[in-house]
PDB file of C-alpha atoms in Angstrom:
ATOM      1  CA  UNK A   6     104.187 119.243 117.613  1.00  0.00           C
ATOM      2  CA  UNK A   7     107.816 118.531 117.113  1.00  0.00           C
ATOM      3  CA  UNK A   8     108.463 117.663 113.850  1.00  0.00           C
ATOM      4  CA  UNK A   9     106.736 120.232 111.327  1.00  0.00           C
ATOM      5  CA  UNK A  10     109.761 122.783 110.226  1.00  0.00           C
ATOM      6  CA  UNK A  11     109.734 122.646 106.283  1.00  0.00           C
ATOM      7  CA  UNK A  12     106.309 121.492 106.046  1.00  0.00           C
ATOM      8  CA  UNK A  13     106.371 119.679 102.483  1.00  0.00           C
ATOM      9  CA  UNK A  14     103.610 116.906 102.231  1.00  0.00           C
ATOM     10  CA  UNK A  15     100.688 115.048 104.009  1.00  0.00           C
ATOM     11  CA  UNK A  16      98.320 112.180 103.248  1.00  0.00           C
ATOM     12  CA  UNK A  17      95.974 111.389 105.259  1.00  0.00           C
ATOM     13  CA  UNK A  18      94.419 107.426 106.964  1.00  0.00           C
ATOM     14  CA  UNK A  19      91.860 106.344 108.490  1.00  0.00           C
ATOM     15  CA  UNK A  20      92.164 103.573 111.266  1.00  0.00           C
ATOM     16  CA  UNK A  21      88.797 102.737 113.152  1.00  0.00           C
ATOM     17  CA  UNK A  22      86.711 105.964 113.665  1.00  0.00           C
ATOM     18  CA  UNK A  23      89.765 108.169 113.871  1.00  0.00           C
ATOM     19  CA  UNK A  24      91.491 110.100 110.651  1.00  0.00           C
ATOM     20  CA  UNK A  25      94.641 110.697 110.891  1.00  0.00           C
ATOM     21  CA  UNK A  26      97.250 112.937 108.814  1.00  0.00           C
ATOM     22  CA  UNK A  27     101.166 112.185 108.589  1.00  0.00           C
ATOM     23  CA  UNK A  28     103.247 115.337 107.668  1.00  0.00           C
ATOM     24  CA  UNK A  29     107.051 114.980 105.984  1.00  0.00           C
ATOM     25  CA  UNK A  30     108.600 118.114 106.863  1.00  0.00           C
ATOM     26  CA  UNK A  31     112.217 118.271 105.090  1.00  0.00           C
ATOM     27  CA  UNK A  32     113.533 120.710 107.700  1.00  0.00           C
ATOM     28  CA  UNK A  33     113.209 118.441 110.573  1.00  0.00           C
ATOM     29  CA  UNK A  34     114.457 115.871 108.378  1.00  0.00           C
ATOM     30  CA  UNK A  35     111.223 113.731 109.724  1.00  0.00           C
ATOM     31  CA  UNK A  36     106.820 112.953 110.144  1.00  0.00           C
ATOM     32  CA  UNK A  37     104.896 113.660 112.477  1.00  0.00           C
ATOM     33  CA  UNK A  38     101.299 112.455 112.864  1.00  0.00           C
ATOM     34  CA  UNK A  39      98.679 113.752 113.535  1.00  0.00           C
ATOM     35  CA  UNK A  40      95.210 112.867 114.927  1.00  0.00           C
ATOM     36  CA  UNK A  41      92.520 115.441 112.820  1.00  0.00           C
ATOM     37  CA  UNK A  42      89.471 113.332 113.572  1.00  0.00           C
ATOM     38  CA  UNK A  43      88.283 116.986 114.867  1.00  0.00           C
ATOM     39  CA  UNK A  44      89.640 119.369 112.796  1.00  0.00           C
ATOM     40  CA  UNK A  45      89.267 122.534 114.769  1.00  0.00           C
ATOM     41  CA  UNK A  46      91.713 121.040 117.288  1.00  0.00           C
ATOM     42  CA  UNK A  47      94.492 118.514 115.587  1.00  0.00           C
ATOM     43  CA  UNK A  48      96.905 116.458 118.027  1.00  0.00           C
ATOM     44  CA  UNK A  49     100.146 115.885 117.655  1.00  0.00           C
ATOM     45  CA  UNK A  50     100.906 112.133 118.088  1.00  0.00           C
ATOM     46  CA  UNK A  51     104.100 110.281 117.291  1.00  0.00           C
ATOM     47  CA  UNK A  52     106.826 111.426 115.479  1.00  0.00           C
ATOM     48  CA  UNK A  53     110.324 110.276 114.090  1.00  0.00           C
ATOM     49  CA  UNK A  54     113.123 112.669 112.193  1.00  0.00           C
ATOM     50  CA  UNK A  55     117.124 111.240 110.672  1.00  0.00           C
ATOM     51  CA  UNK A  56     118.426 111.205 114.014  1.00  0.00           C
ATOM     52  CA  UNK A  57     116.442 107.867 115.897  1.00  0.00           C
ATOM     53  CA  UNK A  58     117.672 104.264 114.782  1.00  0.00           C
ATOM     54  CA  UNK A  59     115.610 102.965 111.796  1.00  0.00           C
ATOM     55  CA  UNK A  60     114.827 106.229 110.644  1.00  0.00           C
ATOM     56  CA  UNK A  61     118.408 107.758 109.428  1.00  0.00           C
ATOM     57  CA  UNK A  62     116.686 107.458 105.739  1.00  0.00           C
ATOM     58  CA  UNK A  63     114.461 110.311 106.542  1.00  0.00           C
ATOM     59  CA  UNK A  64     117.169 113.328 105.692  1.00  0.00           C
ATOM     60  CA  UNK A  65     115.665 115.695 103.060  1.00  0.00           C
ATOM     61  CA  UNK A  66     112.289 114.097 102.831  1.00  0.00           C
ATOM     62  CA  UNK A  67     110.097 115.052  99.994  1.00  0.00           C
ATOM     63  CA  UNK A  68     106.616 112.993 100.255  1.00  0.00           C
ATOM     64  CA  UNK A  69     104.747 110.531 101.758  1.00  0.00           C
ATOM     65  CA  UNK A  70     101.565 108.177 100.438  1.00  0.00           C
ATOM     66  CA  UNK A  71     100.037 105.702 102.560  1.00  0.00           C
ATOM     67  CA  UNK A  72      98.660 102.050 102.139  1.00  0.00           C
ATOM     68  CA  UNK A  73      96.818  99.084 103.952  1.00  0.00           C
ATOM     69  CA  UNK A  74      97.700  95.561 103.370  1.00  0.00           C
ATOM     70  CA  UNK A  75      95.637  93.269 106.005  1.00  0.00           C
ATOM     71  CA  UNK A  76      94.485  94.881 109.005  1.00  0.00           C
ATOM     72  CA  UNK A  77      97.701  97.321 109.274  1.00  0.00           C
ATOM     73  CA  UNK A  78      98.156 100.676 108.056  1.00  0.00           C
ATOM     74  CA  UNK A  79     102.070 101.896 106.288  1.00  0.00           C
ATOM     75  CA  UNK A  80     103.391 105.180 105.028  1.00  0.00           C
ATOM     76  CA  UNK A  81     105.759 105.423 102.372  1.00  0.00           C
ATOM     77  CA  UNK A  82     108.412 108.282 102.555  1.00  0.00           C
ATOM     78  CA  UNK A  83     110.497 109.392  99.995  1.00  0.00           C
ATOM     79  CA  UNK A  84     113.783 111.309 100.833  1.00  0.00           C
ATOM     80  CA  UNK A  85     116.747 112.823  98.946  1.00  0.00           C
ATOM     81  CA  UNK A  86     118.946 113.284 101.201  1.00  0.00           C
ATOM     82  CA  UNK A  87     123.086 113.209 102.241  1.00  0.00           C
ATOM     83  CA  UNK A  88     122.151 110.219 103.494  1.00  0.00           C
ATOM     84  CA  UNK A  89     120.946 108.477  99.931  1.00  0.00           C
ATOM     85  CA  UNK A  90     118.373 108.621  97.681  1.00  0.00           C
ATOM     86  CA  UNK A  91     115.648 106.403  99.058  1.00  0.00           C
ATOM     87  CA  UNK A  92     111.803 105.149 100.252  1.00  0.00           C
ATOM     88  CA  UNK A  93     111.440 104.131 104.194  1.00  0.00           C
ATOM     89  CA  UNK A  94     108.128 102.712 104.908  1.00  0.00           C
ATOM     90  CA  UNK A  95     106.530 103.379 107.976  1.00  0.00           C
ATOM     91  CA  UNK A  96     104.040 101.168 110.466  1.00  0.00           C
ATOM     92  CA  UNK A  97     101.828 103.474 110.887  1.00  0.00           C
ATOM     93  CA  UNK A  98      99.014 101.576 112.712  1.00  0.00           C
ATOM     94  CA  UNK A  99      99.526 102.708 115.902  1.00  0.00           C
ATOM     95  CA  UNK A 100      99.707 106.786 115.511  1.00  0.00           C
ATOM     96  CA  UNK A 101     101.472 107.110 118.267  1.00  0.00           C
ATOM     97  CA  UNK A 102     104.780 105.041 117.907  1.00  0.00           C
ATOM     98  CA  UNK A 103     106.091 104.595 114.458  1.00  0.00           C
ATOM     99  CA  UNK A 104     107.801 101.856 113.709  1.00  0.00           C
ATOM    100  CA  UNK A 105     110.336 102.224 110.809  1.00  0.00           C
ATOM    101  CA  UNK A 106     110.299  98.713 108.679  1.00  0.00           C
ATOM    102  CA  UNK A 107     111.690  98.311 104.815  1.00  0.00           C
ATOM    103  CA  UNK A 108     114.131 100.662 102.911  1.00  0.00           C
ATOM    104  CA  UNK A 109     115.940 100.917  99.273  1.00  0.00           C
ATOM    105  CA  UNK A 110     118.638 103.225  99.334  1.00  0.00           C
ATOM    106  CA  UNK A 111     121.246 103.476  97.000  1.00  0.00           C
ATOM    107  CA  UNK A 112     119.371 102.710  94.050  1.00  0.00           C
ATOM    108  CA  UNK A 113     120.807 104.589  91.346  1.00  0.00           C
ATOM    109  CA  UNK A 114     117.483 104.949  89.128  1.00  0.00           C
ATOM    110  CA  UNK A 115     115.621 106.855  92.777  1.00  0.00           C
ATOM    111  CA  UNK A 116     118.378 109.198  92.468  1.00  0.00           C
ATOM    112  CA  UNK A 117     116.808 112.644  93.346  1.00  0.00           C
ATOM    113  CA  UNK A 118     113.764 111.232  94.711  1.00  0.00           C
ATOM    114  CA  UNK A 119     110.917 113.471  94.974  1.00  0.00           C
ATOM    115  CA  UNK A 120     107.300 112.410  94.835  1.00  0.00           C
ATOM    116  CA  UNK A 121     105.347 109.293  95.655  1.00  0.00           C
ATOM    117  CA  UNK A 122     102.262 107.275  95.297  1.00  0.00           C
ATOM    118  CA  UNK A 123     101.190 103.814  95.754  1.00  0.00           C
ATOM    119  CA  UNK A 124      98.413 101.652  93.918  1.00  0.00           C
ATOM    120  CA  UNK A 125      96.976  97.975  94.014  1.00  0.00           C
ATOM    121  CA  UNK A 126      96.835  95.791  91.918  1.00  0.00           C
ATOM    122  CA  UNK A 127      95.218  92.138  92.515  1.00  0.00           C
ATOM    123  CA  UNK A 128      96.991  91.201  95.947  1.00  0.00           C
ATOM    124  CA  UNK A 129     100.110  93.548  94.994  1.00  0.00           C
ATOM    125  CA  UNK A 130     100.912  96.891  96.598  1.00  0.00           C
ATOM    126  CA  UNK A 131     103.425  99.108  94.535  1.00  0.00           C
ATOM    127  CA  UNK A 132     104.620 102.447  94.756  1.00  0.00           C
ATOM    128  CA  UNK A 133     105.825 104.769  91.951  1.00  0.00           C
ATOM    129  CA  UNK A 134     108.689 107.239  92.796  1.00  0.00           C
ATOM    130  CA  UNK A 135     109.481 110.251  90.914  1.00  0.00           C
ATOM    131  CA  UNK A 136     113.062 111.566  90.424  1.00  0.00           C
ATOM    132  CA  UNK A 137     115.047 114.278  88.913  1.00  0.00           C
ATOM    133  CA  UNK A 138     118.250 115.022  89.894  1.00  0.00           C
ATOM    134  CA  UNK A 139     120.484 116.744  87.336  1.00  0.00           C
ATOM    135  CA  UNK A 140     123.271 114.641  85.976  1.00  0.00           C
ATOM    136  CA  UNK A 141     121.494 111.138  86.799  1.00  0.00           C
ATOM    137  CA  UNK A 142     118.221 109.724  84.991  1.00  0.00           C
ATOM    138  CA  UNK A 143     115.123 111.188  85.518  1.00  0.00           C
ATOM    139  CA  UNK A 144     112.309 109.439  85.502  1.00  0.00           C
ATOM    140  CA  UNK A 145     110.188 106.593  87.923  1.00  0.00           C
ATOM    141  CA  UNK A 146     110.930 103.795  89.441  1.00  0.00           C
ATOM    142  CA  UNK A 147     107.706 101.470  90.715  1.00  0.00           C
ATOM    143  CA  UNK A 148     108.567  99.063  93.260  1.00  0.00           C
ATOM    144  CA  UNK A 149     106.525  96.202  94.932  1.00  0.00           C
ATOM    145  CA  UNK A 150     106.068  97.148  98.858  1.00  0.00           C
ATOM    146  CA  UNK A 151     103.215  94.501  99.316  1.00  0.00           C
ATOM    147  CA  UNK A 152     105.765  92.999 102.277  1.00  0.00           C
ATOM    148  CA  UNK A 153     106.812  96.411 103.957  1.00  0.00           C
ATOM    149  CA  UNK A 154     109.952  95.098 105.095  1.00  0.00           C
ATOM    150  CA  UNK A 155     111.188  94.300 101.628  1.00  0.00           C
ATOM    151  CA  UNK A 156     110.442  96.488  99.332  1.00  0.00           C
ATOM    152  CA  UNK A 157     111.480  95.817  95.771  1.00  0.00           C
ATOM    153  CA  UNK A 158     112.080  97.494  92.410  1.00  0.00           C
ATOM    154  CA  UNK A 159     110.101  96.057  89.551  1.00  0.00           C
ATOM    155  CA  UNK A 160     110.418  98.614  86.882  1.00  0.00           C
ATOM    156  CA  UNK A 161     111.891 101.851  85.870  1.00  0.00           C
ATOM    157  CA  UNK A 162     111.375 104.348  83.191  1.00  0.00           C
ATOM    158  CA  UNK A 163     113.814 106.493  82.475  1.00  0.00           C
ATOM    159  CA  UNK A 164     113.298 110.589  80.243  1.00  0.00           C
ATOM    160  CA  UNK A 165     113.989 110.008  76.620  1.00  0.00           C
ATOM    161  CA  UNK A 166     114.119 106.394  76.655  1.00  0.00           C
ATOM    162  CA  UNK A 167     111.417 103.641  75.227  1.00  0.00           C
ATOM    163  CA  UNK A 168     108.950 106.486  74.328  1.00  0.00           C
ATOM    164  CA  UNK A 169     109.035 108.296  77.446  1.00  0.00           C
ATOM    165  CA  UNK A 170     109.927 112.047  76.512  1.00  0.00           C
ATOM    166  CA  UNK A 171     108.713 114.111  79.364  1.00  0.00           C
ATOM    167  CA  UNK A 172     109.827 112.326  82.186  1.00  0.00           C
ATOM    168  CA  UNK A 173     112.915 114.778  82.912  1.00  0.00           C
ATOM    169  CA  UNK A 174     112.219 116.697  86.602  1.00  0.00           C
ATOM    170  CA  UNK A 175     109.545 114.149  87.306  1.00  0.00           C
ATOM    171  CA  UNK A 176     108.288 115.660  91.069  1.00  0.00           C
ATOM    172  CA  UNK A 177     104.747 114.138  91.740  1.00  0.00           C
TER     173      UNK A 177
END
């Protein structure tokens, strides 16, 4: 296990006959997976923190969720970091090399990104991102990841705007 200072979140995937876990530990700045098919004896697998190409977006990360579209498996990490607010998603398919595909950084409504979550609908995959970051809105942003390369922001809503009044320090 390399990657597991600062411990923050996990979700866990199946693929085949083998679960799997993927940890965001904000320390490392990074995930690590992690093979917990027996859970008396977990093994580390691949791993990726700020410092490999692809994967700068991972400073400060806060959560993760993970998805399937097709026969593939992706993670979605959110990080508020030096390095930008943002979401990388992450091939996660084959545990043991990652394979960092689609960002948005620098999207001024994911400013203090914090939590994540994704959710189908029809042949759509979205994700909704919680922020708070004083001084910027607070709120969520969803955003279409059905291609993982190119994620996309669809919709916002922001604290104390069109109804929403308890939005402010949104986390999970």
């Amino acid at each position: 296990f390399t990657t597991l200072q600062g411990a923050i979140a996990v979700s866990t995937f199946v693929r085949g006959d083998r679960i799997y876990a993927i940890v965001v530990a904000s320390s490392d700045n990074g995930i690590q997976l992690v093979d917990v098919s027996n859970p008396s004896s977990p093994v580390a697998l691949g791993s990726a923190n700020a410092g490999q190409p692809g994967f700068t977006s991972l400073d400060n990360c806060r959560s993760v969720s993970t998805y399937v579209r097709g026969d593939r498996t992706y993670a979605i990490v959110a990080a508020d970091g030096h390095n930008g607010d943002c979401i990388l998603i992450v091939d996660v398919s084959d545990p043991s090399s990652l394979v960092a595909l689609g960002s948005v950084t620098e999207e001024p409504r994911l400013a203090g990104t914090y939590g994540v979550t994704t959710f189908a609908r029809g042949d759509r995959t979205y994700a909704i991102v919680a922020g708070r970051q004083s001084g910027e809105p607070n709120g969520i942003t969803i955003l279409d990841v059905t291609d993982p390369s190119s994620p996309t922001v669809v919709a916002f809503a922001t604290d104390g705007q069109d109804g929403f009044t308890t939005l402010a320090s949104a986390t999970d």
